[in-house]
mmCIF file of N, CA, C and O in Angstrom:
data_model
loop_
_atom_site.group_PDB
_atom_site.id
_atom_site.type_symbol
_atom_site.label_atom_id
_atom_site.label_comp_id
_atom_site.label_asym_id
_atom_site.label_seq_id
_atom_site.Cartn_x
_atom_site.Cartn_y
_atom_site.Cartn_z
ATOM 1 N N MET D 199 -6.286 5.073 9.334
ATOM 2 C CA MET D 199 -5.540 3.773 9.240
ATOM 3 C C MET D 199 -5.128 3.877 7.483
ATOM 4 O O MET D 199 -6.240 3.977 6.723
ATOM 5 N N ILE D 200 -3.793 2.920 6.689
ATOM 6 C CA ILE D 200 -3.952 3.733 5.831
ATOM 7 C C ILE D 200 -4.070 2.303 4.974
ATOM 8 O O ILE D 200 -3.140 1.339 5.516
ATOM 9 N N LYS D 201 -5.265 1.577 4.047
ATOM 10 C CA LYS D 201 -5.498 0.230 3.791
ATOM 11 C C LYS D 201 -4.322 0.177 3.009
ATOM 12 O O LYS D 201 -3.931 -1.516 3.402
ATOM 13 N N ASN D 202 -3.101 0.178 1.966
ATOM 14 C CA ASN D 202 -2.417 -0.333 1.659
ATOM 15 C C ASN D 202 -1.254 -0.526 2.060
ATOM 16 O O ASN D 202 0.284 -0.013 0.974
ATOM 17 N N LEU D 203 -0.782 0.502 3.168
ATOM 18 C CA LEU D 203 0.797 0.227 4.024
ATOM 19 C C LEU D 203 1.189 -0.341 3.234
ATOM 20 O O LEU D 203 2.862 -0.519 3.171
ATOM 21 N N GLY D 204 1.521 -1.811 4.052
ATOM 22 C CA GLY D 204 2.514 -2.836 3.937
ATOM 23 C C GLY D 204 2.130 -3.417 2.721
ATOM 24 O O GLY D 204 3.724 -3.503 2.088
ATOM 25 N N ASN D 205 1.563 -3.108 1.441
ATOM 26 C CA ASN D 205 1.966 -3.583 0.083
ATOM 27 C C ASN D 205 2.533 -2.307 -0.409
ATOM 28 O O ASN D 205 3.084 -2.870 -1.223
ATOM 29 N N ALA D 206 2.434 -1.592 -0.411
ATOM 30 C CA ALA D 206 2.849 -0.440 -0.892
ATOM 31 C C ALA D 206 4.446 -0.117 -0.603
ATOM 32 O O ALA D 206 5.386 -0.888 -1.087
ATOM 33 N N ILE D 207 4.916 -1.154 0.521
ATOM 34 C CA ILE D 207 6.425 -0.791 0.994
ATOM 35 C C ILE D 207 7.175 -2.575 0.106
ATOM 36 O O ILE D 207 7.507 -1.850 -0.472
ATOM 37 N N LYS D 208 5.879 -3.306 -0.128
ATOM 38 C CA LYS D 208 6.706 -4.039 -0.509
ATOM 39 C C LYS D 208 6.966 -4.280 -1.579
ATOM 40 O O LYS D 208 7.714 -5.112 -2.642
ATOM 41 N N GLU D 209 5.951 -3.359 -2.673
ATOM 42 C CA GLU D 209 5.807 -3.042 -4.177
ATOM 43 C C GLU D 209 7.206 -2.213 -3.856
ATOM 44 O O GLU D 209 7.684 -2.496 -4.882
ATOM 45 N N ILE D 210 7.613 -1.376 -3.354
ATOM 46 C CA ILE D 210 9.001 -0.753 -3.771
ATOM 47 C C ILE D 210 9.997 -1.300 -3.039
ATOM 48 O O ILE D 210 11.190 -1.717 -4.203
ATOM 49 N N ASN D 211 10.323 -2.124 -2.129
ATOM 50 C CA ASN D 211 11.450 -3.249 -1.963
ATOM 51 C C ASN D 211 10.218 -4.320 -0.675
ATOM 52 O O ASN D 211 9.794 -4.437 -0.481
ATOM 53 N N SER D 212 9.913 -5.654 -2.108
ATOM 54 C CA SER D 212 9.931 -6.707 -1.201
ATOM 55 C C SER D 212 10.387 -7.453 0.029
ATOM 56 O O SER D 212 10.478 -8.699 0.395
ATOM 57 N N ASN D 213 11.560 -6.992 -0.282
ATOM 58 C CA ASN D 213 12.699 -7.882 0.998
ATOM 59 C C ASN D 213 12.451 -6.599 2.601
ATOM 60 O O ASN D 213 13.156 -7.127 3.234
ATOM 61 N N ALA D 214 11.817 -5.694 2.256
ATOM 62 C CA ALA D 214 11.759 -4.929 3.082
ATOM 63 C C ALA D 214 11.152 -5.364 4.447
ATOM 64 O O ALA D 214 10.321 -6.614 5.062
ATOM 65 N N ASP D 215 11.420 -5.360 5.327
ATOM 66 C CA ASP D 215 11.683 -6.305 6.951
ATOM 67 C C ASP D 215 11.500 -4.565 8.249
ATOM 68 O O ASP D 215 11.827 -3.478 8.721
ATOM 69 N N PHE D 216 10.348 -4.701 8.456
ATOM 70 C CA PHE D 216 9.705 -3.329 9.019
ATOM 71 C C PHE D 216 8.168 -4.140 10.011
ATOM 72 O O PHE D 216 7.799 -4.783 9.687
ATOM 73 N N THR D 217 7.804 -3.222 11.255
ATOM 74 C CA THR D 217 7.007 -3.278 11.658
ATOM 75 C C THR D 217 6.212 -1.726 11.675
ATOM 76 O O THR D 217 6.584 -0.829 11.572
ATOM 77 N N CYS D 218 4.360 -2.070 11.644
ATOM 78 C CA CYS D 218 4.284 -0.031 11.852
ATOM 79 C C CYS D 218 3.199 -0.758 12.748
ATOM 80 O O CYS D 218 2.294 -1.494 12.632
ATOM 81 N N GLU D 219 2.429 0.241 13.619
ATOM 82 C CA GLU D 219 1.692 0.266 14.845
ATOM 83 C C GLU D 219 0.649 0.780 14.096
ATOM 84 O O GLU D 219 0.275 1.855 13.272
ATOM 85 N N GLU D 220 -0.568 0.233 14.175
ATOM 86 C CA GLU D 220 -2.260 1.291 13.692
ATOM 87 C C GLU D 220 -2.104 1.597 12.219
ATOM 88 O O GLU D 220 -2.621 2.372 12.117
ATOM 89 N N ASP D 221 -0.778 1.286 11.603
ATOM 90 C CA ASP D 221 -0.960 1.483 10.274
ATOM 91 C C ASP D 221 -0.511 2.480 9.992
ATOM 92 O O ASP D 221 -1.107 3.706 9.287
ATOM 93 N N ASN D 222 0.356 3.324 10.507
ATOM 94 C CA ASN D 222 0.215 4.769 10.434
ATOM 95 C C ASN D 222 2.189 5.081 10.351
ATOM 96 O O ASN D 222 3.021 4.263 10.916
ATOM 97 N N LEU D 223 1.871 5.873 9.005
ATOM 98 C CA LEU D 223 3.436 6.202 8.391
ATOM 99 C C LEU D 223 4.640 6.242 9.531
ATOM 100 O O LEU D 223 5.809 6.084 9.770
ATOM 101 N N ASP D 224 3.865 7.204 10.168
ATOM 102 C CA ASP D 224 5.220 7.965 11.396
ATOM 103 C C ASP D 224 5.193 6.828 12.354
ATOM 104 O O ASP D 224 6.140 6.749 12.905
ATOM 105 N N ASN D 225 4.832 6.279 12.440
ATOM 106 C CA ASN D 225 5.056 4.248 13.434
ATOM 107 C C ASN D 225 5.651 2.490 12.778
ATOM 108 O O ASN D 225 6.145 2.341 12.860
ATOM 109 N N ILE D 226 6.589 3.189 11.896
ATOM 110 C CA ILE D 226 7.328 2.356 11.098
ATOM 111 C C ILE D 226 8.800 2.161 11.453
ATOM 112 O O ILE D 226 9.437 3.131 11.603
ATOM 113 N N VAL D 227 8.517 1.200 11.900
ATOM 114 C CA VAL D 227 10.139 0.885 12.591
ATOM 115 C C VAL D 227 11.061 0.047 11.630
ATOM 116 O O VAL D 227 10.164 -1.571 11.341
ATOM 117 N N TRP D 228 11.561 0.154 11.069
ATOM 118 C CA TRP D 228 13.037 -1.087 10.209
ATOM 119 C C TRP D 228 13.594 -1.377 10.521
ATOM 120 O O TRP D 228 14.399 -1.391 11.406
ATOM 121 N N LEU D 229 13.515 -3.268 10.227
ATOM 122 C CA LEU D 229 13.979 -3.556 10.507
ATOM 123 C C LEU D 229 15.423 -4.847 10.003
ATOM 124 O O LEU D 229 15.535 -4.165 8.774
ATOM 125 N N ASN D 230 16.048 -5.047 10.917
ATOM 126 C CA ASN D 230 16.936 -5.836 9.792
ATOM 127 C C ASN D 230 18.355 -5.256 8.740
ATOM 128 O O ASN D 230 18.193 -6.019 7.929
ATOM 129 N N GLY D 231 18.556 -3.977 8.962
ATOM 130 C CA GLY D 231 19.885 -3.110 8.353
ATOM 131 C C GLY D 231 18.564 -2.820 6.894
ATOM 132 O O GLY D 231 19.213 -2.350 5.848
ATOM 133 N N THR D 232 17.036 -2.954 7.456
ATOM 134 C CA THR D 232 16.374 -2.410 5.940
ATOM 135 C C THR D 232 16.614 -0.751 5.497
ATOM 136 O O THR D 232 16.432 -0.186 6.529
ATOM 137 N N THR D 233 16.850 -0.262 4.620
ATOM 138 C CA THR D 233 16.866 0.941 4.514
ATOM 139 C C THR D 233 15.841 1.606 4.346
ATOM 140 O O THR D 233 15.063 0.542 3.731
ATOM 141 N N PRO D 234 15.664 2.374 5.426
ATOM 142 C CA PRO D 234 13.866 3.320 5.429
ATOM 143 C C PRO D 234 13.982 3.395 3.833
ATOM 144 O O PRO D 234 14.110 4.167 3.469
ATOM 145 N N ILE D 235 12.153 3.705 3.983
ATOM 146 C CA ILE D 235 11.813 4.214 2.618
ATOM 147 C C ILE D 235 11.219 5.423 2.703
ATOM 148 O O ILE D 235 10.987 6.033 4.048
ATOM 149 N N ALA D 236 11.644 6.622 2.249
ATOM 150 C CA ALA D 236 10.887 7.830 2.252
ATOM 151 C C ALA D 236 9.492 7.783 1.759
ATOM 152 O O ALA D 236 8.886 7.631 1.568
ATOM 153 N N LYS D 237 8.550 8.885 3.181
ATOM 154 C CA LYS D 237 7.568 9.234 3.890
ATOM 155 C C LYS D 237 6.475 9.062 2.359
ATOM 156 O O LYS D 237 5.830 8.771 2.366
ATOM 157 N N ALA D 238 7.532 9.928 1.257
ATOM 158 C CA ALA D 238 6.458 10.791 0.061
ATOM 159 C C ALA D 238 6.614 9.264 -0.937
ATOM 160 O O ALA D 238 5.535 9.158 -1.204
ATOM 161 N N ASP D 239 7.618 8.707 -0.700
ATOM 162 C CA ASP D 239 7.504 7.679 -1.638
ATOM 163 C C ASP D 239 6.435 6.405 -1.401
ATOM 164 O O ASP D 239 5.626 6.628 -1.959
ATOM 165 N N ILE D 240 6.331 6.179 -0.312
ATOM 166 C CA ILE D 240 5.451 5.313 0.299
ATOM 167 C C ILE D 240 3.416 6.145 0.452
ATOM 168 O O ILE D 240 2.918 5.125 -0.081
ATOM 169 N N GLU D 241 3.627 6.815 0.320
ATOM 170 C CA GLU D 241 2.684 7.795 -0.230
ATOM 171 C C GLU D 241 2.253 7.907 -0.960
ATOM 172 O O GLU D 241 0.944 7.822 -2.137
ATOM 173 N N THR D 242 3.127 7.570 -2.403
ATOM 174 C CA THR D 242 3.099 7.809 -3.581
ATOM 175 C C THR D 242 2.339 6.248 -3.955
ATOM 176 O O THR D 242 1.264 5.904 -4.610
ATOM 177 N N LYS D 243 2.802 5.576 -3.253
ATOM 178 C CA LYS D 243 2.945 4.571 -3.756
ATOM 179 C C LYS D 243 1.333 3.951 -3.590
ATOM 180 O O LYS D 243 0.379 2.977 -4.005
ATOM 181 N N ILE D 244 1.223 4.335 -2.291
ATOM 182 C CA ILE D 244 -0.281 3.906 -1.845
ATOM 183 C C ILE D 244 -1.306 3.852 -2.374
ATOM 184 O O ILE D 244 -2.186 3.605 -3.267
ATOM 185 N N ALA D 245 -1.222 5.224 -3.151
ATOM 186 C CA ALA D 245 -1.897 6.033 -4.389
ATOM 187 C C ALA D 245 -2.370 5.429 -5.632
ATOM 188 O O ALA D 245 -3.014 5.234 -5.498
ATOM 189 N N GLU D 246 -0.908 5.323 -5.668
ATOM 190 C CA GLU D 246 -1.431 3.748 -6.871
ATOM 191 C C GLU D 246 -2.149 2.616 -6.988
ATOM 192 O O GLU D 246 -2.561 2.111 -7.877
ATOM 193 N N LEU D 247 -2.071 2.004 -5.210
ATOM 194 C CA LEU D 247 -2.474 0.689 -5.291
ATOM 195 C C LEU D 247 -3.669 1.557 -5.073
ATOM 196 O O LEU D 247 -5.107 0.300 -5.581
ATOM 197 N N ASP D 248 -4.133 2.381 -4.765
ATOM 198 C CA ASP D 248 -5.352 3.056 -3.920
ATOM 199 C C ASP D 248 -6.535 2.742 -5.314
ATOM 200 O O ASP D 248 -7.756 2.535 -5.743
ATOM 201 N N THR D 249 -5.521 3.509 -6.458
ATOM 202 C CA THR D 249 -6.114 3.811 -7.754
ATOM 203 C C THR D 249 -6.230 2.299 -8.407
ATOM 204 O O THR D 249 -7.998 1.941 -8.913
ATOM 205 N N ALA D 250 -5.039 1.427 -8.230
ATOM 206 C CA ALA D 250 -5.474 0.230 -9.179
ATOM 207 C C ALA D 250 -6.635 -0.375 -8.357
ATOM 208 O O ALA D 250 -7.359 -1.109 -9.166
ATOM 209 N N ASP D 251 -6.827 -0.759 -7.054
ATOM 210 C CA ASP D 251 -8.464 -1.383 -6.521
ATOM 211 C C ASP D 251 -9.151 -0.675 -6.895
ATOM 212 O O ASP D 251 -10.310 -1.140 -7.248
ATOM 213 N N GLU D 252 -9.021 0.894 -7.313
ATOM 214 C CA GLU D 252 -11.132 1.346 -7.643
ATOM 215 C C GLU D 252 -11.264 1.384 -8.772
ATOM 216 O O GLU D 252 -12.038 0.774 -8.968
ATOM 217 N N THR D 253 -10.519 1.106 -9.690
ATOM 218 C CA THR D 253 -9.823 0.532 -11.125
ATOM 219 C C THR D 253 -11.241 -0.968 -11.595
ATOM 220 O O THR D 253 -11.325 -0.674 -12.125
ATOM 221 N N ALA D 254 -10.192 -1.733 -10.455
ATOM 222 C CA ALA D 254 -10.414 -3.445 -10.591
ATOM 223 C C ALA D 254 -11.781 -3.198 -9.774
ATOM 224 O O ALA D 254 -12.858 -3.979 -10.934
ATOM 225 N N LYS D 255 -11.965 -2.783 -8.811
ATOM 226 C CA LYS D 255 -13.893 -2.643 -8.545
ATOM 227 C C LYS D 255 -14.247 -1.506 -9.701
ATOM 228 O O LYS D 255 -16.166 -2.585 -9.967
ATOM 229 N N GLN D 256 -14.523 -1.405 -10.150
ATOM 230 C CA GLN D 256 -15.222 -0.437 -11.277
ATOM 231 C C GLN D 256 -15.324 -1.046 -12.819
ATOM 232 O O GLN D 256 -16.111 -1.794 -12.781
ATOM 233 N N ALA D 257 -14.384 -2.344 -12.845
ATOM 234 C CA ALA D 257 -14.449 -3.071 -14.012
ATOM 235 C C ALA D 257 -15.099 -4.031 -13.534
ATOM 236 O O ALA D 257 -15.951 -4.412 -14.615
ATOM 237 N N LYS D 258 -15.048 -4.580 -12.830
ATOM 238 C CA LYS D 258 -15.666 -5.841 -11.802
ATOM 239 C C LYS D 258 -17.409 -4.943 -12.601
ATOM 240 O O LYS D 258 -18.001 -6.092 -12.874
ATOM 241 N N ILE D 259 -17.837 -4.217 -11.999
ATOM 242 C CA ILE D 259 -19.189 -3.296 -11.894
ATOM 243 C C ILE D 259 -19.623 -3.585 -13.309
ATOM 244 O O ILE D 259 -20.814 -3.879 -13.760
ATOM 245 N N ASP D 260 -18.981 -3.198 -14.410
ATOM 246 C CA ASP D 260 -19.210 -3.100 -15.034
ATOM 247 C C ASP D 260 -19.003 -4.153 -15.677
ATOM 248 O O ASP D 260 -20.022 -3.930 -17.337
ATOM 249 N N LEU D 261 -18.195 -5.389 -15.851
ATOM 250 C CA LEU D 261 -18.142 -6.590 -16.413
ATOM 251 C C LEU D 261 -20.071 -6.975 -16.172
ATOM 252 O O LEU D 261 -20.426 -7.790 -17.150
ATOM 253 N N LYS D 262 -20.140 -6.763 -14.998
ATOM 254 C CA LYS D 262 -21.215 -7.775 -14.753
ATOM 255 C C LYS D 262 -23.033 -6.829 -15.282
ATOM 256 O O LYS D 262 -23.237 -7.826 -15.705
ATOM 257 N N ALA D 263 -22.092 -5.431 -15.551
ATOM 258 C CA ALA D 263 -23.772 -4.638 -16.107
ATOM 259 C C ALA D 263 -23.488 -5.110 -17.687
ATOM 260 O O ALA D 263 -24.784 -4.964 -18.118
ATOM 261 N N SER D 264 -22.539 -5.162 -17.700
ATOM 262 C CA SER D 264 -22.348 -5.908 -19.283
ATOM 263 C C SER D 264 -23.221 -6.744 -20.393
ATOM 264 O O SER D 264 -23.475 -7.472 -21.098
ATOM 265 N N ALA D 265 -22.222 -7.996 -18.890
ATOM 266 C CA ALA D 265 -23.705 -9.098 -18.935
ATOM 267 C C ALA D 265 -25.007 -9.138 -18.709
ATOM 268 O O ALA D 265 -25.573 -9.883 -19.414
ATOM 269 N N LYS D 266 -25.650 -8.074 -17.983
ATOM 270 C CA LYS D 266 -27.004 -7.998 -18.134
ATOM 271 C C LYS D 266 -27.541 -8.033 -19.135
ATOM 272 O O LYS D 266 -28.106 -7.984 -20.171
#
């Protein structure tokens, strides 16, 4: 399961219309004439979003630690 799959697609194309079973890149069905996004582009965006999530989590931890 890919945590940020839908978010990554919407970050690349906010108007994308798609379905995806089991959050699997190989199961994306592009709907209503949406131009397919390359798998590599989606994977890159997922990695960026995952990194941003981890950075935000660490920032919260650091903020709590500095407040003590």
